[in-house]
mmCIF file of C-alpha atoms in Angstrom:
data_model
loop_
_atom_site.group_PDB
_atom_site.id
_atom_site.type_symbol
_atom_site.label_atom_id
_atom_site.label_comp_id
_atom_site.label_asym_id
_atom_site.label_seq_id
_atom_site.Cartn_x
_atom_site.Cartn_y
_atom_site.Cartn_z
ATOM 1 C CA UNK A 1146 2.034 -39.226 4.049
ATOM 2 C CA UNK A 1147 0.495 -37.659 7.171
ATOM 3 C CA UNK A 1148 0.297 -33.894 7.469
ATOM 4 C CA UNK A 1149 2.362 -33.729 10.691
ATOM 5 C CA UNK A 1150 5.634 -35.076 9.214
ATOM 6 C CA UNK A 1151 4.914 -32.965 6.117
ATOM 7 C CA UNK A 1152 4.735 -29.781 8.197
ATOM 8 C CA UNK A 1153 7.855 -30.775 10.121
ATOM 9 C CA UNK A 1154 9.772 -31.219 6.877
ATOM 10 C CA UNK A 1155 8.611 -27.877 5.521
ATOM 11 C CA UNK A 1156 9.470 -26.213 8.816
ATOM 12 C CA UNK A 1157 13.012 -27.596 8.609
ATOM 13 C CA UNK A 1158 13.361 -26.411 5.025
ATOM 14 C CA UNK A 1159 12.119 -22.951 5.989
ATOM 15 C CA UNK A 1160 14.714 -22.736 8.758
ATOM 16 C CA UNK A 1161 17.418 -23.709 6.285
ATOM 17 C CA UNK A 1162 16.221 -20.955 3.954
ATOM 18 C CA UNK A 1163 16.165 -18.346 6.724
ATOM 19 C CA UNK A 1164 19.678 -19.336 7.767
ATOM 20 C CA UNK A 1165 20.979 -19.069 4.221
ATOM 21 C CA UNK A 1166 21.835 -22.791 4.051
ATOM 22 C CA UNK A 1167 21.690 -24.838 0.885
ATOM 23 C CA UNK A 1168 18.267 -26.298 0.273
ATOM 24 C CA UNK A 1169 17.868 -29.987 0.932
ATOM 25 C CA UNK A 1170 17.040 -32.218 -2.026
ATOM 26 C CA UNK A 1171 13.849 -34.149 -1.314
ATOM 27 C CA UNK A 1172 11.439 -36.150 -3.455
ATOM 28 C CA UNK A 1173 8.823 -33.949 -5.139
ATOM 29 C CA UNK A 1174 6.024 -35.668 -3.215
ATOM 30 C CA UNK A 1175 7.548 -34.397 0.031
ATOM 31 C CA UNK A 1176 8.076 -30.886 -1.287
ATOM 32 C CA UNK A 1177 4.546 -30.149 -2.404
ATOM 33 C CA UNK A 1178 2.447 -27.827 -0.226
ATOM 34 C CA UNK A 1179 -0.942 -28.805 1.051
ATOM 35 C CA UNK A 1180 -0.730 -29.067 4.805
ATOM 36 C CA UNK A 1181 -1.992 -26.441 7.188
ATOM 37 C CA UNK A 1182 -4.572 -23.747 6.526
ATOM 38 C CA UNK A 1183 -4.546 -21.943 3.190
ATOM 39 C CA UNK A 1184 -3.091 -18.447 3.307
ATOM 40 C CA UNK A 1185 -2.816 -15.222 1.339
ATOM 41 C CA UNK A 1186 0.097 -13.071 2.476
ATOM 42 C CA UNK A 1187 0.713 -9.311 2.111
ATOM 43 C CA UNK A 1188 4.278 -8.011 2.135
ATOM 44 C CA UNK A 1189 5.862 -4.611 1.669
ATOM 45 C CA UNK A 1190 5.259 -1.058 2.815
ATOM 46 C CA UNK A 1191 2.632 1.316 4.202
ATOM 47 C CA UNK A 1192 0.350 1.196 1.166
ATOM 48 C CA UNK A 1193 -0.377 -2.444 1.888
ATOM 49 C CA UNK A 1194 0.279 -2.601 5.647
ATOM 50 C CA UNK A 1195 -2.808 -0.496 6.276
ATOM 51 C CA UNK A 1196 -1.457 2.952 7.138
ATOM 52 C CA UNK A 1197 -4.344 5.447 7.557
ATOM 53 C CA UNK A 1198 -6.883 2.690 8.130
ATOM 54 C CA UNK A 1199 -7.921 4.655 11.205
ATOM 55 C CA UNK A 1200 -9.913 7.104 9.096
ATOM 56 C CA UNK A 1201 -13.313 7.055 7.374
ATOM 57 C CA UNK A 1202 -12.917 10.068 5.109
ATOM 58 C CA UNK A 1203 -11.670 13.493 6.205
ATOM 59 C CA UNK A 1204 -13.397 15.989 8.499
ATOM 60 C CA UNK A 1205 -12.477 19.471 9.709
ATOM 61 C CA UNK A 1206 -13.877 18.678 13.158
ATOM 62 C CA UNK A 1207 -10.946 18.302 15.534
ATOM 63 C CA UNK A 1208 -12.741 16.925 18.583
ATOM 64 C CA UNK A 1209 -14.577 13.773 19.587
ATOM 65 C CA UNK A 1210 -15.054 11.272 16.792
ATOM 66 C CA UNK A 1211 -14.140 13.929 14.220
ATOM 67 C CA UNK A 1212 -17.690 13.709 12.835
ATOM 68 C CA UNK A 1213 -17.530 9.938 12.747
ATOM 69 C CA UNK A 1214 -14.296 9.692 10.762
ATOM 70 C CA UNK A 1215 -11.943 8.639 13.577
ATOM 71 C CA UNK A 1216 -12.158 4.919 14.279
ATOM 72 C CA UNK A 1217 -9.768 5.290 17.221
ATOM 73 C CA UNK A 1218 -12.333 7.320 19.214
ATOM 74 C CA UNK A 1219 -13.324 5.463 22.378
ATOM 75 C CA UNK A 1220 -16.007 7.873 23.561
ATOM 76 C CA UNK A 1221 -13.625 9.620 25.920
ATOM 77 C CA UNK A 1222 -10.272 9.571 24.113
ATOM 78 C CA UNK A 1223 -8.297 8.008 21.280
ATOM 79 C CA UNK A 1224 -6.858 4.513 21.140
ATOM 80 C CA UNK A 1225 -5.098 3.785 17.814
ATOM 81 C CA UNK A 1226 -4.675 0.152 18.860
ATOM 82 C CA UNK A 1227 -8.386 -0.276 18.148
ATOM 83 C CA UNK A 1228 -7.343 -0.086 14.482
ATOM 84 C CA UNK A 1229 -3.651 -1.004 14.403
ATOM 85 C CA UNK A 1230 -3.536 -3.459 17.285
ATOM 86 C CA UNK A 1231 -0.078 -4.060 18.713
ATOM 87 C CA UNK A 1232 1.472 -2.338 15.674
ATOM 88 C CA UNK A 1233 0.074 1.102 16.589
ATOM 89 C CA UNK A 1234 2.903 3.613 16.336
ATOM 90 C CA UNK A 1235 4.959 1.088 14.384
ATOM 91 C CA UNK A 1236 4.149 -1.015 11.329
ATOM 92 C CA UNK A 1237 0.526 0.231 11.370
ATOM 93 C CA UNK A 1238 -1.107 -2.975 10.174
ATOM 94 C CA UNK A 1239 -4.735 -1.949 10.258
ATOM 95 C CA UNK A 1240 -7.738 -4.185 10.698
ATOM 96 C CA UNK A 1241 -8.949 -3.057 7.266
ATOM 97 C CA UNK A 1242 -5.634 -3.445 5.432
ATOM 98 C CA UNK A 1243 -5.820 -4.722 1.869
ATOM 99 C CA UNK A 1244 -5.367 -8.391 2.735
ATOM 100 C CA UNK A 1245 -7.701 -8.188 5.731
ATOM 101 C CA UNK A 1246 -10.379 -6.601 3.535
ATOM 102 C CA UNK A 1247 -10.154 -9.206 0.777
ATOM 103 C CA UNK A 1248 -12.888 -11.409 2.213
ATOM 104 C CA UNK A 1249 -12.869 -15.197 2.574
ATOM 105 C CA UNK A 1250 -10.288 -15.914 -0.121
ATOM 106 C CA UNK A 1251 -8.211 -18.144 2.189
ATOM 107 C CA UNK A 1252 -8.368 -19.600 5.689
ATOM 108 C CA UNK A 1253 -5.675 -17.172 6.888
ATOM 109 C CA UNK A 1254 -5.111 -13.602 5.705
ATOM 110 C CA UNK A 1255 -1.621 -12.682 6.877
ATOM 111 C CA UNK A 1256 -0.140 -9.180 6.882
ATOM 112 C CA UNK A 1257 3.670 -9.018 7.101
ATOM 113 C CA UNK A 1258 3.937 -5.511 5.611
ATOM 114 C CA UNK A 1259 5.271 -2.601 7.620
ATOM 115 C CA UNK A 1260 4.802 1.139 7.226
ATOM 116 C CA UNK A 1261 8.056 2.714 6.107
ATOM 117 C CA UNK A 1262 9.595 -0.529 4.853
ATOM 118 C CA UNK A 1263 12.044 -0.549 1.968
ATOM 119 C CA UNK A 1264 13.338 -3.432 -0.130
ATOM 120 C CA UNK A 1265 16.167 -4.102 2.355
ATOM 121 C CA UNK A 1266 13.488 -4.878 4.952
ATOM 122 C CA UNK A 1267 12.077 -7.600 2.691
ATOM 123 C CA UNK A 1268 15.366 -9.375 1.950
ATOM 124 C CA UNK A 1269 16.392 -12.234 4.291
ATOM 125 C CA UNK A 1270 18.879 -11.355 7.014
ATOM 126 C CA UNK A 1271 21.227 -14.037 5.711
ATOM 127 C CA UNK A 1272 21.293 -12.200 2.384
ATOM 128 C CA UNK A 1273 21.982 -8.775 3.849
ATOM 129 C CA UNK A 1274 18.412 -7.762 4.681
ATOM 130 C CA UNK A 1275 17.673 -5.647 7.713
ATOM 131 C CA UNK A 1276 15.246 -5.936 10.596
ATOM 132 C CA UNK A 1277 12.825 -3.028 10.915
ATOM 133 C CA UNK A 1278 10.783 -1.667 13.818
ATOM 134 C CA UNK A 1279 11.812 -4.597 15.966
ATOM 135 C CA UNK A 1280 10.802 -7.237 13.433
ATOM 136 C CA UNK A 1281 12.829 -9.671 11.355
ATOM 137 C CA UNK A 1282 13.047 -9.058 7.588
ATOM 138 C CA UNK A 1283 9.758 -9.920 5.937
ATOM 139 C CA UNK A 1284 11.187 -12.786 3.858
ATOM 140 C CA UNK A 1285 12.318 -14.469 7.074
ATOM 141 C CA UNK A 1286 8.830 -14.034 8.485
ATOM 142 C CA UNK A 1287 7.435 -15.523 5.279
ATOM 143 C CA UNK A 1288 9.564 -18.643 5.809
ATOM 144 C CA UNK A 1289 7.720 -19.354 9.047
ATOM 145 C CA UNK A 1290 4.337 -18.744 7.406
ATOM 146 C CA UNK A 1291 5.201 -21.014 4.468
ATOM 147 C CA UNK A 1292 6.114 -23.788 6.912
ATOM 148 C CA UNK A 1293 2.848 -23.623 8.824
ATOM 149 C CA UNK A 1294 0.402 -22.706 6.060
ATOM 150 C CA UNK A 1295 -0.479 -23.637 2.523
ATOM 151 C CA UNK A 1296 0.390 -20.291 0.924
ATOM 152 C CA UNK A 1297 -1.588 -19.671 -2.257
ATOM 153 C CA UNK A 1298 -0.780 -16.059 -3.078
ATOM 154 C CA UNK A 1299 1.712 -13.416 -1.940
ATOM 155 C CA UNK A 1300 1.032 -9.808 -2.855
ATOM 156 C CA UNK A 1301 3.877 -7.300 -2.681
ATOM 157 C CA UNK A 1302 3.878 -3.498 -2.562
ATOM 158 C CA UNK A 1303 7.424 -2.146 -2.352
ATOM 159 C CA UNK A 1304 9.700 0.487 -3.893
ATOM 160 C CA UNK A 1305 7.906 3.692 -2.921
ATOM 161 C CA UNK A 1306 10.049 4.323 0.150
ATOM 162 C CA UNK A 1307 13.227 3.385 -1.726
ATOM 163 C CA UNK A 1308 12.270 6.045 -4.252
ATOM 164 C CA UNK A 1309 11.561 8.593 -1.502
ATOM 165 C CA UNK A 1310 7.782 9.002 -1.822
ATOM 166 C CA UNK A 1311 7.446 10.658 1.588
ATOM 167 C CA UNK A 1312 10.217 13.141 0.825
ATOM 168 C CA UNK A 1313 8.669 13.984 -2.541
ATOM 169 C CA UNK A 1314 5.300 14.706 -0.922
ATOM 170 C CA UNK A 1315 6.903 16.782 1.827
ATOM 171 C CA UNK A 1316 8.966 18.762 -0.684
ATOM 172 C CA UNK A 1317 6.003 19.472 -2.943
ATOM 173 C CA UNK A 1318 3.815 20.533 -0.009
ATOM 174 C CA UNK A 1319 6.535 22.809 1.341
ATOM 175 C CA UNK A 1320 7.068 24.331 -2.102
ATOM 176 C CA UNK A 1321 3.359 25.213 -2.154
ATOM 177 C CA UNK A 1322 2.993 26.448 1.429
ATOM 178 C CA UNK A 1323 6.369 28.074 2.058
ATOM 179 C CA UNK A 1324 8.423 28.670 -1.056
ATOM 180 C CA UNK A 1325 5.748 29.354 -3.686
ATOM 181 C CA UNK A 1326 7.725 27.329 -6.212
ATOM 182 C CA UNK A 1327 7.214 24.129 -8.181
ATOM 183 C CA UNK A 1328 8.646 20.783 -7.131
ATOM 184 C CA UNK A 1329 8.065 18.603 -10.175
ATOM 185 C CA UNK A 1330 11.129 19.650 -12.143
ATOM 186 C CA UNK A 1331 13.797 18.948 -9.536
ATOM 187 C CA UNK A 1332 11.932 15.947 -8.117
ATOM 188 C CA UNK A 1333 11.669 14.327 -11.537
ATOM 189 C CA UNK A 1334 15.448 14.578 -11.861
ATOM 190 C CA UNK A 1335 15.882 12.807 -8.530
ATOM 191 C CA UNK A 1336 13.380 10.098 -9.437
ATOM 192 C CA UNK A 1337 15.095 9.440 -12.762
ATOM 193 C CA UNK A 1338 18.437 9.141 -10.988
ATOM 194 C CA UNK A 1339 17.129 6.552 -8.515
ATOM 195 C CA UNK A 1340 14.548 4.508 -10.355
ATOM 196 C CA UNK A 1341 16.801 1.987 -12.123
ATOM 197 C CA UNK A 1342 18.411 1.010 -8.827
ATOM 198 C CA UNK A 1343 15.055 0.866 -7.073
ATOM 199 C CA UNK A 1344 13.599 -1.443 -9.705
ATOM 200 C CA UNK A 1345 16.615 -3.736 -9.401
ATOM 201 C CA UNK A 1346 15.984 -3.917 -5.658
ATOM 202 C CA UNK A 1347 12.281 -4.631 -6.222
ATOM 203 C CA UNK A 1348 13.290 -7.470 -8.525
ATOM 204 C CA UNK A 1349 15.580 -8.800 -5.818
ATOM 205 C CA UNK A 1350 12.676 -8.721 -3.355
ATOM 206 C CA UNK A 1351 10.692 -10.943 -5.726
ATOM 207 C CA UNK A 1352 13.686 -13.268 -5.999
ATOM 208 C CA UNK A 1353 13.882 -13.455 -2.210
ATOM 209 C CA UNK A 1354 10.237 -14.457 -1.945
ATOM 210 C CA UNK A 1355 10.809 -17.186 -4.519
ATOM 211 C CA UNK A 1356 13.893 -18.430 -2.680
ATOM 212 C CA UNK A 1357 11.966 -18.682 0.578
ATOM 213 C CA UNK A 1358 9.086 -20.534 -1.040
ATOM 214 C CA UNK A 1359 11.419 -22.938 -2.840
ATOM 215 C CA UNK A 1360 13.240 -23.582 0.403
ATOM 216 C CA UNK A 1361 9.911 -24.336 2.066
ATOM 217 C CA UNK A 1362 9.153 -27.043 -0.480
ATOM 218 C CA UNK A 1363 6.940 -25.158 -2.925
ATOM 219 C CA UNK A 1364 7.225 -25.400 -6.676
ATOM 220 C CA UNK A 1365 6.554 -22.283 -8.748
ATOM 221 C CA UNK A 1366 3.131 -23.633 -9.704
ATOM 222 C CA UNK A 1367 2.040 -24.080 -6.084
ATOM 223 C CA UNK A 1368 1.580 -20.364 -5.389
ATOM 224 C CA UNK A 1369 1.440 -16.965 -7.049
ATOM 225 C CA UNK A 1370 3.209 -13.661 -6.513
ATOM 226 C CA UNK A 1371 1.346 -10.456 -7.359
ATOM 227 C CA UNK A 1372 3.428 -7.280 -7.583
ATOM 228 C CA UNK A 1373 1.258 -4.203 -7.263
ATOM 229 C CA UNK A 1374 1.723 -0.501 -8.008
ATOM 230 C CA UNK A 1375 0.535 2.565 -6.117
ATOM 231 C CA UNK A 1376 -2.710 4.545 -6.350
ATOM 232 C CA UNK A 1377 -2.557 8.316 -6.624
ATOM 233 C CA UNK A 1378 -3.860 10.022 -3.445
ATOM 234 C CA UNK A 1379 -4.274 13.431 -5.150
ATOM 235 C CA UNK A 1380 -6.319 14.410 -8.225
ATOM 236 C CA UNK A 1381 -5.410 16.167 -11.410
ATOM 237 C CA UNK A 1382 -5.669 19.957 -11.223
ATOM 238 C CA UNK A 1383 -8.837 19.960 -13.339
ATOM 239 C CA UNK A 1384 -10.461 17.586 -10.837
ATOM 240 C CA UNK A 1385 -9.537 19.544 -7.696
ATOM 241 C CA UNK A 1386 -12.487 21.245 -5.983
ATOM 242 C CA UNK A 1387 -10.339 23.966 -4.392
ATOM 243 C CA UNK A 1388 -8.782 26.954 -6.152
ATOM 244 C CA UNK A 1389 -5.033 26.998 -6.629
ATOM 245 C CA UNK A 1390 -4.754 30.451 -5.047
ATOM 246 C CA UNK A 1391 -5.561 31.234 -1.428
ATOM 247 C CA UNK A 1392 -5.386 28.848 1.502
ATOM 248 C CA UNK A 1393 -8.364 26.544 0.984
ATOM 249 C CA UNK A 1394 -6.255 23.763 -0.537
ATOM 250 C CA UNK A 1395 -4.068 23.765 2.557
ATOM 251 C CA UNK A 1396 -6.362 24.642 5.454
ATOM 252 C CA UNK A 1397 -9.629 23.188 4.166
ATOM 253 C CA UNK A 1398 -8.782 20.506 1.641
ATOM 254 C CA UNK A 1399 -5.515 19.175 2.995
ATOM 255 C CA UNK A 1400 -3.971 18.909 -0.476
ATOM 256 C CA UNK A 1401 -1.320 21.682 -0.622
ATOM 257 C CA UNK A 1402 0.038 21.225 -4.136
ATOM 258 C CA UNK A 1403 0.308 23.460 -7.174
ATOM 259 C CA UNK A 1404 -1.687 22.493 -10.273
ATOM 260 C CA UNK A 1405 1.451 21.705 -12.236
ATOM 261 C CA UNK A 1406 2.797 19.520 -9.436
ATOM 262 C CA UNK A 1407 -0.535 17.745 -9.007
ATOM 263 C CA UNK A 1408 -0.674 16.929 -12.710
ATOM 264 C CA UNK A 1409 2.932 15.729 -12.630
ATOM 265 C CA UNK A 1410 2.260 13.422 -9.686
ATOM 266 C CA UNK A 1411 -0.998 12.038 -11.095
ATOM 267 C CA UNK A 1412 -0.068 11.715 -14.763
ATOM 268 C CA UNK A 1413 3.711 11.328 -14.726
ATOM 269 C CA UNK A 1414 5.181 10.084 -11.443
ATOM 270 C CA UNK A 1415 2.513 7.500 -10.545
ATOM 271 C CA UNK A 1416 2.351 6.100 -14.110
ATOM 272 C CA UNK A 1417 6.146 6.070 -14.400
ATOM 273 C CA UNK A 1418 6.440 3.982 -11.249
ATOM 274 C CA UNK A 1419 3.566 1.711 -12.296
ATOM 275 C CA UNK A 1420 5.046 1.085 -15.722
ATOM 276 C CA UNK A 1421 8.447 0.292 -14.291
ATOM 277 C CA UNK A 1422 6.965 -2.075 -11.703
ATOM 278 C CA UNK A 1423 5.064 -3.806 -14.482
ATOM 279 C CA UNK A 1424 8.366 -4.276 -16.242
ATOM 280 C CA UNK A 1425 9.803 -5.956 -13.151
ATOM 281 C CA UNK A 1426 6.752 -8.206 -12.887
ATOM 282 C CA UNK A 1427 7.129 -9.239 -16.515
ATOM 283 C CA UNK A 1428 10.852 -9.900 -16.147
ATOM 284 C CA UNK A 1429 10.316 -12.007 -13.034
ATOM 285 C CA UNK A 1430 7.315 -13.921 -14.360
ATOM 286 C CA UNK A 1431 4.833 -12.747 -11.727
ATOM 287 C CA UNK A 1432 1.415 -11.123 -12.005
ATOM 288 C CA UNK A 1433 1.024 -7.353 -11.939
ATOM 289 C CA UNK A 1434 -1.818 -5.419 -10.316
ATOM 290 C CA UNK A 1435 -1.987 -1.816 -11.539
ATOM 291 C CA UNK A 1436 -3.579 0.443 -8.940
ATOM 292 C CA UNK A 1437 -2.783 3.834 -10.477
ATOM 293 C CA UNK A 1438 -6.483 4.595 -11.089
ATOM 294 C CA UNK A 1439 -7.951 2.794 -8.088
ATOM 295 C CA UNK A 1440 -8.750 6.048 -6.254
ATOM 296 C CA UNK A 1441 -9.820 8.026 -9.320
ATOM 297 C CA UNK A 1442 -12.421 10.590 -8.220
ATOM 298 C CA UNK A 1443 -11.986 9.529 -4.584
ATOM 299 C CA UNK A 1444 -8.678 11.312 -3.983
ATOM 300 C CA UNK A 1445 -8.124 14.053 -1.408
ATOM 301 C CA UNK A 1446 -9.797 17.241 -2.734
ATOM 302 C CA UNK A 1447 -11.395 15.490 -5.718
ATOM 303 C CA UNK A 1448 -14.498 17.219 -7.085
ATOM 304 C CA UNK A 1449 -16.362 13.899 -7.213
ATOM 305 C CA UNK A 1450 -15.996 13.380 -3.438
ATOM 306 C CA UNK A 1451 -16.851 15.311 -0.287
ATOM 307 C CA UNK A 1452 -15.478 15.935 3.150
ATOM 308 C CA UNK A 1453 -17.461 14.580 6.083
ATOM 309 C CA UNK A 1454 -19.574 17.112 7.968
ATOM 310 C CA UNK A 1455 -22.504 17.065 10.372
ATOM 311 C CA UNK A 1456 -24.813 17.016 7.351
ATOM 312 C CA UNK A 1457 -22.673 14.816 5.070
ATOM 313 C CA UNK A 1458 -21.939 11.599 6.989
ATOM 314 C CA UNK A 1459 -18.971 9.332 6.343
ATOM 315 C CA UNK A 1460 -19.788 7.067 3.432
ATOM 316 C CA UNK A 1461 -17.854 4.861 1.030
ATOM 317 C CA UNK A 1462 -19.977 6.257 -1.797
ATOM 318 C CA UNK A 1463 -19.358 9.972 -1.160
ATOM 319 C CA UNK A 1464 -16.314 10.418 1.099
ATOM 320 C CA UNK A 1465 -12.677 10.676 0.081
ATOM 321 C CA UNK A 1466 -10.758 7.388 0.045
ATOM 322 C CA UNK A 1467 -7.349 8.819 0.956
ATOM 323 C CA UNK A 1468 -6.013 10.582 4.049
ATOM 324 C CA UNK A 1469 -5.351 14.298 3.701
ATOM 325 C CA UNK A 1470 -2.313 16.213 4.918
ATOM 326 C CA UNK A 1471 -3.217 17.535 8.351
ATOM 327 C CA UNK A 1472 -1.098 20.676 8.196
ATOM 328 C CA UNK A 1473 -2.022 21.666 11.750
ATOM 329 C CA UNK A 1474 -1.232 18.182 13.125
ATOM 330 C CA UNK A 1475 -4.475 18.144 15.095
ATOM 331 C CA UNK A 1476 -5.662 14.691 14.043
ATOM 332 C CA UNK A 1477 -3.635 11.512 14.354
ATOM 333 C CA UNK A 1478 -0.127 11.076 12.971
ATOM 334 C CA UNK A 1479 1.420 12.912 10.042
ATOM 335 C CA UNK A 1480 2.705 9.586 8.675
ATOM 336 C CA UNK A 1481 -0.881 8.609 7.839
ATOM 337 C CA UNK A 1482 -1.047 11.394 5.233
ATOM 338 C CA UNK A 1483 -1.520 10.541 1.548
ATOM 339 C CA UNK A 1484 -2.404 6.869 2.136
ATOM 340 C CA UNK A 1485 -5.630 5.017 1.321
ATOM 341 C CA UNK A 1486 -7.928 5.376 4.331
ATOM 342 C CA UNK A 1487 -10.328 2.691 5.590
ATOM 343 C CA UNK A 1488 -12.562 3.081 2.547
ATOM 344 C CA UNK A 1489 -9.576 3.017 0.204
ATOM 345 C CA UNK A 1490 -8.142 -0.069 1.848
ATOM 346 C CA UNK A 1491 -11.446 -1.886 1.644
ATOM 347 C CA UNK A 1492 -11.514 -1.051 -2.055
ATOM 348 C CA UNK A 1493 -7.980 -2.372 -2.541
ATOM 349 C CA UNK A 1494 -8.992 -5.489 -0.642
ATOM 350 C CA UNK A 1495 -11.697 -6.039 -3.219
ATOM 351 C CA UNK A 1496 -9.058 -5.627 -5.946
ATOM 352 C CA UNK A 1497 -6.992 -8.338 -4.278
ATOM 353 C CA UNK A 1498 -9.995 -10.653 -4.096
ATOM 354 C CA UNK A 1499 -10.671 -10.103 -7.791
ATOM 355 C CA UNK A 1500 -7.055 -10.874 -8.703
ATOM 356 C CA UNK A 1501 -7.108 -13.939 -6.484
ATOM 357 C CA UNK A 1502 -9.853 -15.276 -8.762
ATOM 358 C CA UNK A 1503 -7.756 -14.535 -11.877
ATOM 359 C CA UNK A 1504 -4.762 -16.897 -11.787
ATOM 360 C CA UNK A 1505 -3.142 -15.492 -14.927
ATOM 361 C CA UNK A 1506 -2.540 -12.167 -16.626
ATOM 362 C CA UNK A 1507 -1.905 -8.596 -15.563
ATOM 363 C CA UNK A 1508 -4.805 -6.472 -14.371
ATOM 364 C CA UNK A 1509 -5.730 -2.877 -13.567
ATOM 365 C CA UNK A 1510 -8.203 -2.218 -10.770
ATOM 366 C CA UNK A 1511 -10.630 0.704 -10.943
ATOM 367 C CA UNK A 1512 -13.630 1.983 -9.023
ATOM 368 C CA UNK A 1513 -17.185 2.690 -10.084
ATOM 369 C CA UNK A 1514 -18.301 6.250 -9.346
ATOM 370 C CA UNK A 1515 -20.885 6.369 -6.585
ATOM 371 C CA UNK A 1516 -20.184 2.822 -5.396
ATOM 372 C CA UNK A 1517 -18.241 1.412 -2.467
ATOM 373 C CA UNK A 1518 -15.709 -1.407 -2.516
ATOM 374 C CA UNK A 1519 -18.192 -3.705 -4.245
ATOM 375 C CA UNK A 1520 -17.906 -1.491 -7.330
ATOM 376 C CA UNK A 1521 -14.217 -2.237 -7.906
ATOM 377 C CA UNK A 1522 -13.520 -4.024 -11.169
ATOM 378 C CA UNK A 1523 -10.581 -5.302 -13.202
ATOM 379 C CA UNK A 1524 -9.528 -4.505 -16.727
ATOM 380 C CA UNK A 1525 -6.733 -6.140 -18.703
ATOM 381 C CA UNK A 1526 -3.536 -4.434 -17.731
#
């Protein structure tokens, strides 16, 4: 059968899926993928869309190129579209996002993720999903990709916004800067109250991806879904290079959190979410990529990393891999805070490439101290 009729058939099936119509029964030979360029697709939220990809480490310099850390610097001003393209100020899909940094693992590396997205922005519109930032639900976008490409792998990062990650960070920072009180106790209560519902919605997002792919003529063996967890952007208290007292954590380090709250986030919240996501992956029969330790030693304020200065240039081997909290709002957008920066995203891209080469099993991705993205490695997870 020629590839043109094959693509036309898959395109029709994808439209049926997007419209919520019953799938059309066709012979298996017609339903198999194989036409069009191969593709790896990223779906989900800011941790995979590429938020904070503008930055190469963190610098206290507020002018010019910010000591070489600001990739939006034009020589006379700032143009975020140099990094985020047409999605600047919106979905923030950076040119170094995880899927774009994965290397030549497919002919097309497609980023459908959007900063701020929740599970309802993944679900098809016909199934109650919602458009976001002027774009159709991501599953509907996937239908078009599946019709025009031979999709090999779909990686999904979702659930953090449903759980209220941004609000948790803001609350903990405010409790340090303003209220001089801990956040972990009341925030843990809120997380525990939400997490069952969030995991159910994550599972539904996986189901939606499967429904789209089935509607586009793929069998379950024709492609893979990888559900991934979140890396911690802040270190444990024992690994923080700034004292808990005083203002250096806030004004110098950009990590305004109490020791107890830092330890809770690093060793309780992030693992809790990772373990629950792994449970969803297992229940849905998809692969799991554990990223909880991916930024270990490279977090904001970590002793093993350094800020960029005139004498310490930006470097993947020495600089921080996550964006700090710019409490003075003098550099870029606040929404970029606490996300993997360009170095972090390149590292996560390497993780994706490694998982792409491992068609079975669950894996954890970690970094090698003193190495860049090439030092990322997988362990059984």
